[in-house]
XYZ file of C-alpha atoms in Angstrom:
612
model
C 0.102 0.146 -0.039
C 3.092 2.184 0.528
C 4.065 1.854 -2.977
C 0.685 3.135 -4.470
C 1.353 6.973 -4.030
C 4.699 6.590 -5.744
C 3.239 4.935 -8.726
C 0.724 7.769 -8.835
C 3.386 10.334 -8.846
C 5.259 8.592 -11.497
C 2.144 8.407 -13.638
C 1.514 11.999 -13.190
C 4.888 12.803 -14.176
C 4.685 10.917 -17.280
C 1.517 12.646 -18.276
C 3.106 15.988 -17.790
C 5.998 15.010 -19.784
C 3.610 14.001 -22.604
C 1.692 17.182 -22.316
C 4.623 19.349 -22.416
C 5.973 17.444 -25.373
C 2.557 17.928 -27.116
C 2.642 21.580 -26.512
C 6.076 21.940 -27.958
C 4.938 20.038 -30.948
C 2.008 22.369 -31.586
C 4.166 25.344 -31.193
C 6.497 24.040 -34.030
C 3.152 23.553 -36.218
C 2.145 27.205 -35.505
C 5.503 28.678 -36.301
C 5.587 26.758 -39.429
C 2.067 27.952 -40.596
C 2.948 31.742 -40.087
C 6.220 31.551 -42.094
C 6.489 34.734 -44.448
C 7.062 34.344 -48.186
C 10.438 34.731 -49.574
C 11.739 38.423 -50.056
C 11.098 40.034 -53.440
C 14.003 40.312 -55.640
C 15.294 43.671 -56.866
C 13.938 42.814 -60.391
C 10.459 42.291 -59.073
C 10.344 45.524 -57.129
C 11.612 47.562 -59.978
C 8.885 45.884 -62.259
C 6.154 46.816 -59.915
C 7.429 50.229 -59.535
C 7.646 50.719 -63.367
C 4.056 49.420 -63.721
C 2.570 51.729 -61.042
C 4.499 54.756 -62.369
C 3.298 54.041 -66.062
C -0.237 54.101 -64.869
C 0.344 57.418 -63.064
C 2.226 58.829 -66.097
C -0.724 57.944 -68.425
C -3.009 59.609 -65.975
C -0.876 62.832 -65.599
C 0.576 63.211 -69.035
C -2.188 61.948 -71.083
C -5.517 61.730 -69.136
C -5.429 65.113 -67.437
C -4.437 67.179 -70.596
C -7.167 65.460 -72.438
C -9.857 65.964 -69.662
C -8.732 69.594 -69.320
C -9.015 70.277 -73.093
C -12.212 68.521 -73.426
C -13.983 69.931 -70.291
C -12.457 73.435 -70.159
C -14.939 76.350 -70.488
C -13.887 79.091 -72.906
C -14.926 82.509 -71.776
C -14.283 85.418 -73.946
C -13.564 88.839 -72.562
C -16.546 91.086 -72.475
C -16.628 94.788 -71.802
C -18.590 94.376 -68.662
C -18.082 97.816 -67.274
C -19.305 99.421 -70.451
C -22.204 97.081 -70.588
C -23.338 97.907 -67.106
C -22.988 101.705 -67.810
C -25.446 101.266 -70.680
C -27.715 99.506 -68.447
C -27.541 102.019 -65.628
C -28.137 104.879 -68.171
C -24.789 106.451 -67.734
C -23.515 105.815 -71.126
C -26.353 107.662 -72.954
C -29.057 110.087 -71.947
C -31.342 110.085 -74.949
C -32.638 113.316 -76.245
C -35.207 113.856 -78.907
C -34.686 117.154 -80.718
C -37.632 117.859 -83.165
C -36.938 120.187 -86.051
C -40.033 122.454 -86.793
C -39.774 124.503 -90.061
C -41.521 127.890 -90.175
C -42.712 128.911 -93.719
C -43.262 132.535 -93.111
C -43.106 133.834 -96.794
C -45.945 136.413 -95.914
C -43.785 138.115 -93.406
C -40.639 140.215 -93.669
C -37.295 138.735 -92.582
C -37.111 140.676 -89.309
C -40.731 139.927 -88.618
C -40.438 136.092 -89.239
C -37.197 135.892 -87.144
C -38.802 137.757 -84.215
C -41.816 135.475 -84.463
C -39.690 132.315 -84.322
C -37.691 133.708 -81.282
C -40.769 134.620 -79.592
C -42.400 131.306 -80.256
C -39.430 129.269 -79.280
C -39.552 131.017 -75.737
C -43.104 130.297 -75.310
C -42.359 126.653 -76.234
C -39.477 126.431 -73.766
C -41.742 127.785 -71.132
C -44.384 125.274 -71.858
C -42.133 122.180 -72.113
C -41.510 120.299 -68.932
C -39.596 117.352 -70.329
C -36.157 118.454 -71.249
C -35.193 115.272 -73.208
C -37.982 115.975 -75.691
C -37.749 119.540 -77.104
C -39.089 121.421 -80.422
C -36.619 123.599 -82.275
C -37.961 126.126 -84.547
C -36.160 127.150 -87.737
C -37.048 129.546 -90.553
C -37.586 127.903 -93.942
C -34.715 128.414 -96.407
C -35.646 127.221 -99.876
C -31.839 126.697 -100.726
C -31.061 124.430 -97.868
C -34.287 122.384 -97.768
C -34.128 118.916 -99.527
C -37.654 118.350 -100.289
C -38.626 114.760 -100.209
C -41.976 113.184 -100.614
C -43.395 111.408 -97.459
C -45.714 109.507 -99.650
C -44.927 108.343 -102.953
C -48.098 109.569 -104.657
C -47.661 112.940 -103.289
C -44.592 114.692 -104.764
C -45.503 118.234 -103.550
C -45.580 117.408 -99.912
C -42.981 119.469 -98.189
C -44.166 118.401 -94.797
C -41.510 115.757 -94.205
C -38.120 116.671 -95.451
C -34.565 117.237 -94.344
C -32.496 120.262 -93.603
C -28.699 120.408 -93.613
C -27.169 120.667 -90.083
C -23.850 122.135 -89.352
C -22.081 119.022 -89.812
C -23.472 118.552 -93.227
C -25.632 115.621 -92.333
C -29.373 115.779 -93.182
C -31.609 116.427 -90.313
C -35.184 115.227 -90.451
C -37.991 117.771 -90.136
C -40.906 116.774 -87.792
C -43.371 119.506 -88.956
C -43.676 122.403 -91.333
C -45.637 125.452 -90.254
C -47.097 127.396 -93.079
C -48.180 131.019 -91.915
C -51.334 132.288 -94.045
C -52.389 135.777 -93.600
C -56.190 136.450 -93.750
C -58.155 139.550 -94.348
C -60.094 141.264 -91.557
C -59.732 140.779 -87.821
C -60.410 137.855 -85.521
C -58.499 134.971 -83.737
C -55.745 132.897 -84.961
C -56.755 129.547 -86.282
C -54.888 126.324 -87.099
C -55.362 123.379 -89.300
C -53.431 120.364 -89.295
C -53.234 118.351 -92.693
C -54.469 114.674 -92.217
C -52.195 113.216 -94.927
C -48.991 115.423 -94.557
C -47.013 116.739 -91.697
C -48.005 120.343 -92.306
C -49.751 122.679 -89.914
C -51.515 125.775 -91.455
C -51.868 128.704 -89.384
C -54.141 131.453 -90.310
C -53.810 135.010 -88.838
C -55.118 138.503 -89.293
C -52.660 141.175 -90.073
C -53.331 142.903 -86.627
C -51.847 139.861 -85.009
C -48.312 140.799 -86.285
C -46.655 142.928 -83.422
C -43.516 145.095 -83.814
C -40.229 143.444 -83.371
C -39.698 145.331 -80.022
C -42.477 143.204 -78.323
C -41.537 140.265 -76.254
C -44.899 138.241 -76.779
C -47.627 138.006 -79.157
C -50.870 136.044 -79.378
C -49.801 134.380 -82.811
C -46.746 133.104 -81.054
C -48.524 131.901 -77.977
C -51.141 130.204 -80.333
C -48.514 128.375 -82.212
C -46.584 127.308 -79.187
C -49.787 125.880 -77.460
C -50.789 124.025 -80.635
C -47.239 122.511 -80.972
C -47.374 121.401 -77.426
C -50.749 119.824 -77.825
C -49.524 117.986 -80.981
C -46.590 116.295 -79.355
C -48.012 116.022 -76.045
C -48.806 112.368 -76.265
C -45.458 111.586 -77.707
C -43.821 113.354 -74.705
C -45.726 111.305 -72.433
C -45.058 108.044 -74.292
C -41.297 108.680 -74.172
C -41.445 109.844 -70.509
C -43.303 106.443 -69.690
C -40.710 104.249 -71.549
C -37.780 106.191 -69.626
C -39.576 105.824 -66.320
C -40.548 102.029 -66.785
C -36.850 101.310 -67.730
C -35.179 103.231 -64.913
C -32.610 100.968 -63.223
C -33.136 100.135 -59.781
C -29.948 100.214 -57.683
C -31.414 97.576 -55.048
C -29.534 94.228 -55.687
C -27.960 95.528 -58.720
C -24.239 96.280 -59.532
C -22.671 99.028 -61.810
C -19.084 98.590 -61.754
C -16.434 95.864 -61.815
C -12.916 95.793 -60.477
C -10.450 92.888 -60.351
C -13.296 90.449 -61.394
C -15.798 91.622 -58.578
C -18.858 93.712 -58.948
C -19.568 96.420 -56.736
C -22.996 97.757 -55.739
C -24.110 100.687 -57.843
C -25.195 104.207 -56.065
C -28.592 105.372 -56.600
C -27.149 108.791 -57.546
C -25.424 107.183 -60.607
C -28.021 105.081 -61.912
C -31.117 107.070 -61.418
C -32.231 110.395 -63.212
C -31.464 113.770 -61.711
C -33.985 115.568 -59.459
C -34.747 117.880 -62.361
C -35.331 115.058 -64.689
C -37.748 113.069 -62.203
C -39.622 116.118 -61.735
C -40.041 116.796 -65.441
C -41.143 113.142 -65.916
C -43.668 113.228 -63.193
C -45.285 116.453 -64.413
C -45.308 115.079 -67.989
C -46.773 111.895 -66.938
C -49.954 111.755 -64.936
C -51.307 108.502 -63.421
C -54.237 108.413 -65.691
C -51.927 108.823 -68.637
C -49.448 106.149 -67.466
C -52.419 103.652 -67.128
C -53.343 104.382 -70.640
C -49.806 104.133 -72.151
C -49.520 100.818 -69.927
C -52.631 99.513 -71.708
C -51.368 100.403 -74.945
C -47.957 98.648 -74.356
C -49.730 95.661 -73.244
C -51.905 95.260 -76.470
C -49.201 96.220 -78.922
C -46.668 93.832 -80.577
C -42.970 94.258 -80.248
C -41.476 96.291 -83.117
C -40.302 93.965 -85.914
C -38.927 95.027 -89.523
C -41.490 92.608 -91.140
C -44.939 91.525 -90.021
C -47.097 88.765 -91.561
C -50.934 89.488 -91.872
C -53.291 86.647 -92.244
C -56.886 87.669 -93.067
C -59.585 84.591 -92.516
C -63.100 84.202 -93.299
C -64.991 81.868 -91.118
C -68.609 80.690 -91.162
C -70.652 78.034 -89.653
C -72.489 77.390 -92.947
C -71.548 76.321 -96.543
C -71.831 80.003 -97.696
C -70.184 82.343 -98.298
C -67.609 80.296 -99.906
C -65.572 83.062 -101.547
C -64.863 86.845 -101.149
C -63.409 89.676 -103.186
C -60.540 90.130 -100.469
C -57.843 91.009 -103.083
C -59.683 93.999 -104.453
C -60.568 95.136 -101.075
C -57.128 94.845 -99.677
C -55.777 96.760 -102.686
C -58.218 99.569 -102.215
C -58.664 99.995 -98.338
C -55.575 98.346 -96.773
C -52.634 98.527 -99.074
C -52.451 102.289 -99.096
C -51.856 102.103 -95.206
C -49.274 99.358 -95.530
C -47.473 101.201 -98.209
C -47.258 104.571 -96.190
C -46.048 102.420 -93.088
C -42.295 103.047 -93.979
C -40.795 101.663 -90.825
C -41.784 98.037 -91.624
C -42.677 95.691 -94.361
C -45.820 93.594 -94.451
C -46.886 90.345 -96.261
C -50.545 89.469 -96.528
C -52.342 86.204 -97.043
C -55.966 85.108 -96.826
C -57.982 81.939 -96.304
C -61.542 80.685 -96.102
C -62.874 78.211 -93.620
C -66.383 76.579 -93.862
C -68.370 74.945 -91.174
C -66.477 76.675 -88.498
C -67.909 76.023 -85.152
C -67.582 77.772 -81.972
C -65.103 76.725 -79.226
C -66.528 74.391 -76.846
C -64.865 76.285 -73.971
C -67.237 79.199 -74.248
C -71.044 79.579 -73.691
C -73.024 79.620 -76.830
C -74.537 82.695 -77.927
C -77.941 83.482 -76.318
C -80.956 85.257 -77.648
C -81.851 88.478 -76.037
C -85.636 89.272 -76.741
C -85.343 92.761 -75.517
C -82.577 93.713 -77.785
C -83.715 91.368 -80.683
C -80.223 90.102 -81.165
C -78.024 87.057 -80.446
C -75.431 88.138 -77.843
C -71.937 86.910 -76.705
C -70.680 87.585 -73.091
C -67.609 89.783 -72.841
C -65.832 87.140 -70.647
C -66.251 84.607 -73.663
C -64.557 86.691 -76.247
C -60.903 85.659 -75.311
C -62.128 82.109 -76.130
C -64.055 82.867 -79.181
C -61.282 81.779 -81.496
C -61.446 77.927 -81.837
C -57.706 77.345 -82.064
C -58.216 73.494 -82.080
C -60.262 73.640 -85.306
C -59.775 76.821 -86.962
C -56.604 76.651 -89.094
C -54.996 80.014 -88.052
C -51.672 80.529 -89.412
C -48.793 80.418 -86.719
C -45.737 82.853 -86.896
C -44.193 82.572 -90.373
C -40.461 83.287 -90.677
C -38.722 85.769 -88.087
C -41.550 88.202 -88.126
C -44.620 88.094 -85.908
C -48.036 87.175 -87.603
C -51.266 89.292 -87.040
C -54.416 87.412 -87.608
C -57.627 89.349 -88.515
C -60.856 87.042 -88.589
C -64.166 87.939 -90.475
C -66.735 85.663 -88.842
C -70.053 85.429 -90.760
C -72.751 83.957 -88.569
C -75.677 81.903 -90.001
C -79.106 83.745 -90.695
C -80.718 81.821 -87.877
C -78.060 83.339 -85.303
C -77.995 86.832 -86.663
C -77.430 89.594 -85.765
C -74.830 88.423 -83.439
C -73.068 91.158 -81.164
C -71.463 91.590 -77.774
C -73.934 91.553 -75.004
C -72.375 94.440 -72.800
C -71.300 96.888 -75.535
C -73.340 95.684 -78.812
C -70.256 95.870 -80.530
C -69.482 93.717 -83.641
C -65.654 93.727 -83.329
C -63.037 93.503 -80.821
C -59.144 93.408 -80.431
C -57.193 90.538 -79.174
C -53.920 91.974 -77.620
C -50.639 91.040 -79.323
C -52.680 88.629 -81.660
C -55.111 90.357 -83.921
C -58.665 91.244 -84.377
C -62.096 89.853 -84.831
C -64.951 91.269 -86.818
C -68.618 89.995 -87.165
C -70.411 90.481 -90.433
C -74.271 89.921 -89.700
C -76.101 89.097 -92.915
C -79.342 90.510 -91.288
C -77.773 93.965 -90.884
C -76.564 94.254 -94.433
C -78.799 95.504 -97.310
C -80.426 93.022 -99.518
C -77.894 93.605 -102.240
C -74.904 93.139 -99.960
C -76.164 90.088 -97.989
C -73.736 87.175 -98.160
C -74.575 84.775 -100.895
C -71.877 82.436 -102.257
C -69.668 85.418 -102.694
C -68.847 88.409 -100.531
C -68.431 91.437 -102.692
C -65.734 94.243 -102.013
C -68.538 96.585 -100.826
C -69.791 93.993 -98.298
C -66.459 93.485 -96.652
C -65.430 97.081 -96.894
C -66.336 97.977 -93.042
C -64.683 94.893 -92.007
C -61.358 95.685 -93.851
C -61.530 99.319 -92.479
C -61.983 97.901 -88.989
C -58.866 95.736 -89.500
C -56.945 98.913 -90.566
C -57.601 100.418 -87.129
C -56.878 97.436 -85.200
C -53.648 97.038 -87.256
C -52.621 100.365 -86.057
C -53.450 99.726 -82.468
C -51.484 96.393 -82.528
C -48.502 98.274 -83.938
C -48.594 100.954 -81.034
C -49.572 103.777 -83.324
C -50.540 106.892 -80.940
C -54.277 108.162 -81.087
C -53.039 111.775 -81.532
C -52.176 113.905 -83.539
C -54.886 113.236 -86.330
C -52.118 113.425 -89.029
C -51.027 110.015 -90.093
C -47.429 111.118 -91.010
C -47.086 112.587 -87.584
C -48.508 109.494 -86.069
C -45.754 107.528 -87.960
C -42.865 109.793 -86.803
C -44.109 109.547 -83.226
C -44.221 105.809 -83.543
C -40.571 105.873 -84.843
C -39.180 107.729 -82.074
C -41.142 105.737 -79.460
C -39.925 102.627 -80.990
C -36.368 103.762 -81.084
C -36.308 104.602 -77.541
C -37.965 101.448 -76.411
C -35.523 99.344 -78.323
C -32.491 101.331 -77.289
C -33.618 100.792 -73.596
C -34.393 97.051 -74.221
C -30.887 96.522 -75.545
C -29.286 98.336 -72.864
C -31.125 96.382 -70.280
C -30.083 93.143 -71.929
C -26.466 94.126 -71.804
C -26.761 94.706 -68.151
C -28.453 91.277 -67.523
C -25.594 89.541 -69.663
C -22.837 91.327 -67.625
C -24.330 90.255 -64.283
C -24.862 86.679 -65.489
C -21.367 86.595 -66.534
C -19.939 87.629 -63.246
C -22.519 85.671 -61.101
C -21.786 82.266 -63.131
C -17.953 81.831 -63.463
C -18.445 78.420 -64.953
C -20.705 79.523 -67.684
C -19.078 79.510 -71.198
C -18.916 82.640 -73.235
C -18.058 81.704 -77.070
C -16.694 84.118 -79.277
C -19.993 84.824 -81.116
C -21.286 85.992 -77.952
C -18.449 88.527 -77.670
C -19.011 89.429 -81.288
C -22.741 90.141 -80.668
C -21.844 92.204 -77.535
C -19.455 94.345 -79.631
C -22.032 94.749 -82.328
C -24.690 95.651 -79.876
C -22.574 98.409 -78.288
C -21.335 99.892 -81.599
C -25.111 100.304 -82.630
C -26.063 101.577 -79.305
C -23.561 104.318 -79.588
C -24.703 104.871 -83.173
C -28.348 104.987 -81.891
C -27.688 107.481 -79.202
C -25.815 109.773 -81.707
C -28.610 109.607 -84.293
C -31.026 110.497 -81.564
C -29.118 113.457 -80.461
C -28.720 114.765 -83.969
C -32.391 114.384 -84.919
C -31.878 111.388 -87.296
C -34.721 109.328 -85.945
C -35.116 106.952 -88.736
C -31.414 105.996 -88.633
C -31.853 105.813 -84.856
C -34.608 103.131 -85.147
C -32.509 101.112 -87.795
C -29.531 101.066 -85.316
C -31.748 100.308 -82.181
C -33.396 97.403 -84.183
C -29.981 95.690 -84.942
C -28.788 96.441 -81.380
C -31.714 94.770 -79.876
C -31.599 91.779 -82.079
C -27.911 91.328 -81.459
C -28.289 91.854 -77.728
C -30.983 88.965 -77.643
C -28.960 86.680 -79.844
C -25.928 87.109 -77.406
C -27.853 86.676 -74.257
C -29.940 83.644 -75.357
C -27.032 81.818 -77.121
C -27.596 77.988 -76.901
C -24.298 77.374 -75.290
C -24.849 79.740 -72.634
C -28.422 78.674 -71.859
C -27.265 75.186 -71.427
C -24.478 75.855 -68.951
C -27.034 77.861 -66.782
C -28.560 74.605 -65.741
C -25.650 72.580 -65.310
C -24.116 73.453 -61.781
C -21.112 71.843 -60.053
C -23.181 69.365 -58.275
C -24.129 67.696 -61.466
C -20.321 67.536 -62.442
C -19.623 65.605 -59.163
C -22.565 63.133 -59.691
C -21.180 62.431 -63.256
C -17.275 62.290 -62.357
C -17.707 60.124 -59.159
C -19.152 56.851 -60.635
C -16.450 56.782 -63.121
C -13.374 57.889 -61.442
C -14.013 55.970 -58.076
C -13.375 52.359 -59.168
C -10.374 53.566 -61.084
C -8.879 56.131 -58.721
C -9.075 53.959 -55.557
C -6.547 51.129 -56.863
C -4.051 53.615 -58.345
C -4.064 55.776 -55.121
C -3.651 52.745 -52.739
C -0.851 51.180 -54.891
C 0.999 54.541 -54.959
C 0.580 54.949 -51.131
C 2.043 51.485 -50.559
C 5.008 52.093 -52.851
C 5.628 55.351 -51.086
C 5.654 53.808 -47.733
C 7.913 50.807 -48.956
C 10.448 53.564 -50.389
C 10.500 55.334 -47.188
C 11.085 52.222 -45.127
C 13.968 51.353 -47.321
C 15.499 54.695 -47.161
C 15.043 54.615 -43.479
C 16.712 51.276 -43.081
C 19.671 52.555 -45.104
C 20.102 55.387 -42.821
C 19.991 53.141 -39.728
C 22.641 50.820 -41.376
C 25.087 53.563 -41.699
């Protein structure tokens, strides 16, 4: 029994020896499993370095230049400061000097000169708008270059040219003819409806001695001239006030690529000019001019006119529109010298009303079929009526002659009992009621020239309204001259405003492309703006209109260039979204391999320094 513990101890020793031997064997196995691969040779390291370097060389020497060349944005240099000066009204203060010729052959030279001076003083006292002023000059037959305003009136001297000091012809806005009458009485005036001539009839007792500082004749002429051009002054004042630059939130100067806020004193009219504008333009007149601007079309060198006949029946199926146009409309178009016109016609049978409007209702009290005023805007059935869209570059004016059926005639507007109305910036509509026509003029299969004469004349008045012609004076040549000056001023300010918008857009979006054609358009615009301003100052308004038209067209062309418009809607966030999915999978391996290679290089270099 005493030997048993000894046996147990020897057994435990044996187990411990086996266990320790097992652990040592397992340690040997572990150390064998974690054995590192053999070191790379210098040749393998050099090959790996060359491969990584070649990839980065391709990226840096080829990839980056190609990417830079294909994605770089070309920005032509623009005269931003000058563009903003035009937009702020500092580059040009438009003036409108109107030349008035006085034909005083019935007076002596001294009396005529005294009358002109006295009338000029009276005009200056009445005028409250310094940008628009009338200048009186005595007629000198040797210096007047008579030119017919209408081709069929060669004797008309109401619209001519006089030679200014620089030798350039200066337009004559109006000719005043003094006519002495017998007896005594008041001074009377008569404006010729088809020429720019104002006849003044005065008795002999109205001629005062040259020592007098005023006369009834001079005051009457000055008051009449002020009345004739009052609407033109108001129209120009309205345009200038509507296009005044607002300094809040805008910029007027650029330095070092940055824009600095403009001061109100630089971009606003002077106190005297603001006072004159406010006195010239009353709130009621401003509302009237605003309505005219809303309904009239933008100026264009060419307009297309489409005259259409619509009827819900099978008759009338033809009309003598060509002869009616030649007699009633063509003379107006021929005399409208600032634009050209093309005219086409069409006939549409079985033309039904638009389903979007309420059908005409019979009013027993009036004995007529009536249309509600709120339905006039939807009277044109655009879905079924083949109205011509815009043709070419110029806008299209549509004039519709609607002939209702005899069962629904007469047809009128309920509120005003009118048979015609104007559609702003589109055209006009006229209803020709068969029941209201004499028996000989009632529509059959053909509408005669006499039957459609009232409609064509109505179209003529609607055309003038759509073109923005003023209501006064009553002389059509004067209306056309007024329209020329108003359009020139409007186009001048519109082009100047576009230049300012383009300049602000260029600075606000540094990533936007500015191609060479935009720079050329800007240079052309500024050149014609300068020419417009000079022509206005010199009184050559037809030339000013032509230069302003080119300036406005080039400004719009540069601002709405397709390459610039596309860049406006492509911000930097879109670029990140495009490049990241493409460059991420390629760039991560290249960057990681380059970092490992740099780390290995520094480790080797550090080992060399430690060995030394």
